[in-house]
CSV table of C-alpha atoms in Angstrom, one decimal:
chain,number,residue,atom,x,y,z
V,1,UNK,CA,0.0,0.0,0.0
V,2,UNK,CA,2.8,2.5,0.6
V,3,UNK,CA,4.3,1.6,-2.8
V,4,UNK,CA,0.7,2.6,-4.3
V,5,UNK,CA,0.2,5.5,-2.0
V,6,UNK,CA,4.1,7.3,-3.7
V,7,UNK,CA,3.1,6.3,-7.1
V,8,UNK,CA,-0.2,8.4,-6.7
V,9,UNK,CA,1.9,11.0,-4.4
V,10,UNK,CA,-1.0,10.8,-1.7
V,11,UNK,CA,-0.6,10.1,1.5
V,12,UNK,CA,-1.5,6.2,2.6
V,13,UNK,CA,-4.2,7.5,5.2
V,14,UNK,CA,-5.6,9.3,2.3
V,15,UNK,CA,-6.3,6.1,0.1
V,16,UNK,CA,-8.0,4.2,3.3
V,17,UNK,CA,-10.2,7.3,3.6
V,18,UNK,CA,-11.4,7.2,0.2
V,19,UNK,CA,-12.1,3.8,0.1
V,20,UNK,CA,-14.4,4.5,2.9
V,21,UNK,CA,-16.9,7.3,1.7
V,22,UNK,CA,-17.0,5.2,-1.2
V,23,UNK,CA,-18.3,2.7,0.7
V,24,UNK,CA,-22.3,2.5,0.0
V,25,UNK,CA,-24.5,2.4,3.3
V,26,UNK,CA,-26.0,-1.7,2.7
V,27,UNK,CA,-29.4,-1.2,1.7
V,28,UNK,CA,-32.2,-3.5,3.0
V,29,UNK,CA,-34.9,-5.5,1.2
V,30,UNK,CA,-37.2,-3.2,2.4
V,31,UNK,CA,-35.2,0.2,1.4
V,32,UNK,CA,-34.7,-1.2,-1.7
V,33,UNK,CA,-38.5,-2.0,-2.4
V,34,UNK,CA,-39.8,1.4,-1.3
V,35,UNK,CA,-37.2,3.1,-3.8
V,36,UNK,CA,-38.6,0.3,-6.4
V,37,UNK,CA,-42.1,1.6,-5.7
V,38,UNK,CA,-41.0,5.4,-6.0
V,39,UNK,CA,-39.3,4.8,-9.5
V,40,UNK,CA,-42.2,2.8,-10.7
V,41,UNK,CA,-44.8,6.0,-10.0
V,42,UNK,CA,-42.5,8.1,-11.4
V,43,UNK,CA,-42.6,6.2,-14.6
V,44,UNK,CA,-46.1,6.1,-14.7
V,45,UNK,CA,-46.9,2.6,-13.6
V,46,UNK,CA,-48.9,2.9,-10.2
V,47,UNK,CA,-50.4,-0.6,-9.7
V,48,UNK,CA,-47.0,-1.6,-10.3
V,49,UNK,CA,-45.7,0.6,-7.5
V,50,UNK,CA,-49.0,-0.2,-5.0
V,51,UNK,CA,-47.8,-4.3,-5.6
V,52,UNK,CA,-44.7,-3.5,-4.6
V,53,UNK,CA,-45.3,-1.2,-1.6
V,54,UNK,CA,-48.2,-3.7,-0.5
V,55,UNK,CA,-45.2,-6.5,-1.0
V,56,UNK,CA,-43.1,-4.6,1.1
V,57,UNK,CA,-46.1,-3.8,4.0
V,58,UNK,CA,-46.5,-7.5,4.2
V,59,UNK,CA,-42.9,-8.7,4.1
V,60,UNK,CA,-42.0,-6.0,7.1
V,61,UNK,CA,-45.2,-6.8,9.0
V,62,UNK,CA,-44.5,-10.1,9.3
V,63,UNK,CA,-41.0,-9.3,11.0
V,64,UNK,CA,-40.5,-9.8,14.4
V,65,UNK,CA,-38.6,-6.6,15.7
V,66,UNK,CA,-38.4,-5.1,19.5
V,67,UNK,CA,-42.0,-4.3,19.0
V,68,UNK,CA,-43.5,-6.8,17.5
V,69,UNK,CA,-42.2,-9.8,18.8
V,70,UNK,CA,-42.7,-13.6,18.1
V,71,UNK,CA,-45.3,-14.9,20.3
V,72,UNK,CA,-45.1,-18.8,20.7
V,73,UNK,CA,-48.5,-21.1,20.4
V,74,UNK,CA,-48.7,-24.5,21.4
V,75,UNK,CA,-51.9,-25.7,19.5
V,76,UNK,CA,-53.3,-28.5,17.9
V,77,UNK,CA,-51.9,-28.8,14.1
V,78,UNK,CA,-55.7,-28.9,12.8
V,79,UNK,CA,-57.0,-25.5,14.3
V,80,UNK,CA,-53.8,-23.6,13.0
V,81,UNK,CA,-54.3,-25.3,9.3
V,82,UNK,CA,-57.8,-23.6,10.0
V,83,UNK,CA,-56.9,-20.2,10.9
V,84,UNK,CA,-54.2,-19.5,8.2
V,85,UNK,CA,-56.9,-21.1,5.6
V,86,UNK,CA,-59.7,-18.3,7.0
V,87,UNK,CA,-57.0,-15.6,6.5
V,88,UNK,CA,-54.2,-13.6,8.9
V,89,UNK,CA,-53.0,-15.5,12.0
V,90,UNK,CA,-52.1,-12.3,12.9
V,91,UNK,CA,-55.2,-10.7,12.6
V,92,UNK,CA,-56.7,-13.5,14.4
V,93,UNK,CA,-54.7,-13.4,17.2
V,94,UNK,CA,-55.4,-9.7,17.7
V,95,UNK,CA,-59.0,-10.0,17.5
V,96,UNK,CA,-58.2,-12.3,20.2
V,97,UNK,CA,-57.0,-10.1,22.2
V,98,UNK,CA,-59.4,-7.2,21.5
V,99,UNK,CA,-62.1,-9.6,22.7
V,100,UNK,CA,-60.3,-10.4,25.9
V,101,UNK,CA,-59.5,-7.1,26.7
V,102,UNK,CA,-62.9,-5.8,25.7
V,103,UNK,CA,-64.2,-8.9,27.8
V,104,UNK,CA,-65.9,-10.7,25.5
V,105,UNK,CA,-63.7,-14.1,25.5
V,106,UNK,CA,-62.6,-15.9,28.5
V,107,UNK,CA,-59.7,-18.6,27.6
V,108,UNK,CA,-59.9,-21.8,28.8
V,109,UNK,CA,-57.2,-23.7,29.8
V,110,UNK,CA,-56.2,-26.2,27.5
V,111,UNK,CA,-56.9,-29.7,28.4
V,112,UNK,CA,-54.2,-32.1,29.2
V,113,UNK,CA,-53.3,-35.3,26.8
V,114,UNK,CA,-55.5,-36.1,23.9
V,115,UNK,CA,-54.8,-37.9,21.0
V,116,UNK,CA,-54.8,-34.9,18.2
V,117,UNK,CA,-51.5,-33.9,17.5
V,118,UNK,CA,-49.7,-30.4,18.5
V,119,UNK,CA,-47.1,-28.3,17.4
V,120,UNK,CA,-45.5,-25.0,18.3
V,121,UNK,CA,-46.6,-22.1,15.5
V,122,UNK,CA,-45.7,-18.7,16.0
V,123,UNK,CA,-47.4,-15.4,15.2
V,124,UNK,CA,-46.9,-12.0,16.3
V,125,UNK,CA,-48.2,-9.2,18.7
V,126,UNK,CA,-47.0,-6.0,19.6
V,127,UNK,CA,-45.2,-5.5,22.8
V,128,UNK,CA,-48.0,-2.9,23.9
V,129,UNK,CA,-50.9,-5.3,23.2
V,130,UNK,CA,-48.9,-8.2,24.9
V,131,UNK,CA,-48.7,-5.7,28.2
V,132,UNK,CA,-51.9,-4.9,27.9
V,133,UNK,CA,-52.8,-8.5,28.1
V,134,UNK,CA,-51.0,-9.5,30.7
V,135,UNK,CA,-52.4,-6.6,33.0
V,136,UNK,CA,-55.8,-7.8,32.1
V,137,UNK,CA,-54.9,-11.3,33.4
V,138,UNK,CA,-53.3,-10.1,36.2
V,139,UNK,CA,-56.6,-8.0,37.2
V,140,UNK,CA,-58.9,-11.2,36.3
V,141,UNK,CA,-57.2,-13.9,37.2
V,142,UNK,CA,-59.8,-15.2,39.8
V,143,UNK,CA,-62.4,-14.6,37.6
V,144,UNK,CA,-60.8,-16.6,34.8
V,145,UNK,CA,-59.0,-19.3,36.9
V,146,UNK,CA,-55.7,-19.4,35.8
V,147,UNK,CA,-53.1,-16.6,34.6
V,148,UNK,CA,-52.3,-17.5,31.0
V,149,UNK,CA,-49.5,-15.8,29.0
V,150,UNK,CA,-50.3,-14.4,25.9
V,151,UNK,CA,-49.2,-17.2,23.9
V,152,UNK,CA,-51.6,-19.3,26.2
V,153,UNK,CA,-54.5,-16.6,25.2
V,154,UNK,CA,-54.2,-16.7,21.7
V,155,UNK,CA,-53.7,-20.2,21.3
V,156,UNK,CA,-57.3,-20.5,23.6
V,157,UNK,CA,-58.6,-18.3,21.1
V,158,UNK,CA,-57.6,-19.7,17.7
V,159,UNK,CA,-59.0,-23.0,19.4
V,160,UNK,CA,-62.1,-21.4,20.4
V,161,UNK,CA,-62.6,-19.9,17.0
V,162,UNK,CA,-61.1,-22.2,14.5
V,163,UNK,CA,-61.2,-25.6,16.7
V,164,UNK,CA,-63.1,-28.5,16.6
V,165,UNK,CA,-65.7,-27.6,18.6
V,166,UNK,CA,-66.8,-25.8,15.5
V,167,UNK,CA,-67.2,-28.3,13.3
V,168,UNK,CA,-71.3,-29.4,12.9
């Protein structure tokens, strides 16, 4: 590098410098989708550029960040193939919640054993809705007879909703 550095009669700090406000910010998926969508109204093509920003909505929506983290559910495999066939697990699980909080859905507790098989699924909530949750449950705990997590509540609830229970 010195060699280099006398042949262009700069300093060597000088090259090292260079080389790093060359150096492009990394771009995520999501930047790079959003400047997609801008370009794409630009040209004149805006259902292009609402399928892309709509892409985009979905594919950061379904992150899980500080806010919105993962929220485990252990629930049979059948009720969960039932909830993401009626639409958004997410959705689901807040309407869930909204119908706790608003008291119109007490969870039961899930009963022990049984022959249908489980799994763990995941969906998301945001860290203010989970809070919110687990103050209700604090508050009612009596009154529901047991203190479930929020995993625990929107499991009860996809079961309640999408279970078997339903089925006539």
């Amino acid at each position: 590098m010195p060699a280099l550095c006398m042949l262009l009669g700069r300093a060597p700090g000088e090259l090292e410098n260079r080389r790093k406000t060359l150096a492009r910010p990394r771009r995520t998926l999501p930047d790079q989708l959003a400047t997609a969508a801008d370009r794409l109204a630009a040209i004149g093509e805006p259902v292009l550029a609402e399928a892309v920003r709509k892409a985009r909505e979905e594919l950061t929506r379904s992150k899980a960040s500080d806010d919105n983290p993962t929220l485990p559910l252990y629930l049979r495999k059948e009720t969960w193939e039932r909830a993401k066939a009626a639409g958004s697990t997410l959705d689901a699980v807040e309407a869930g919640f909204v119908a706790l909080l608003a008291g119109r859905f007490k969870p039961q507790r899930p009963p022990r054993g049984g022959t249908e098989p489980k799994s763990n699924f995941s969906s998301r909530a945001s860290v203010e809705r989970q809070a919110e949750v687990v103050a209700y449950v604090t508050a009612h705990a009596d009154e529901l007879g047991w203190s479930p997590s929020p995993g625990q509540v929107a499991a009860a609830w996809l079961e309640h909703k999408y279970g078997k229970a339903l089925r006539r």
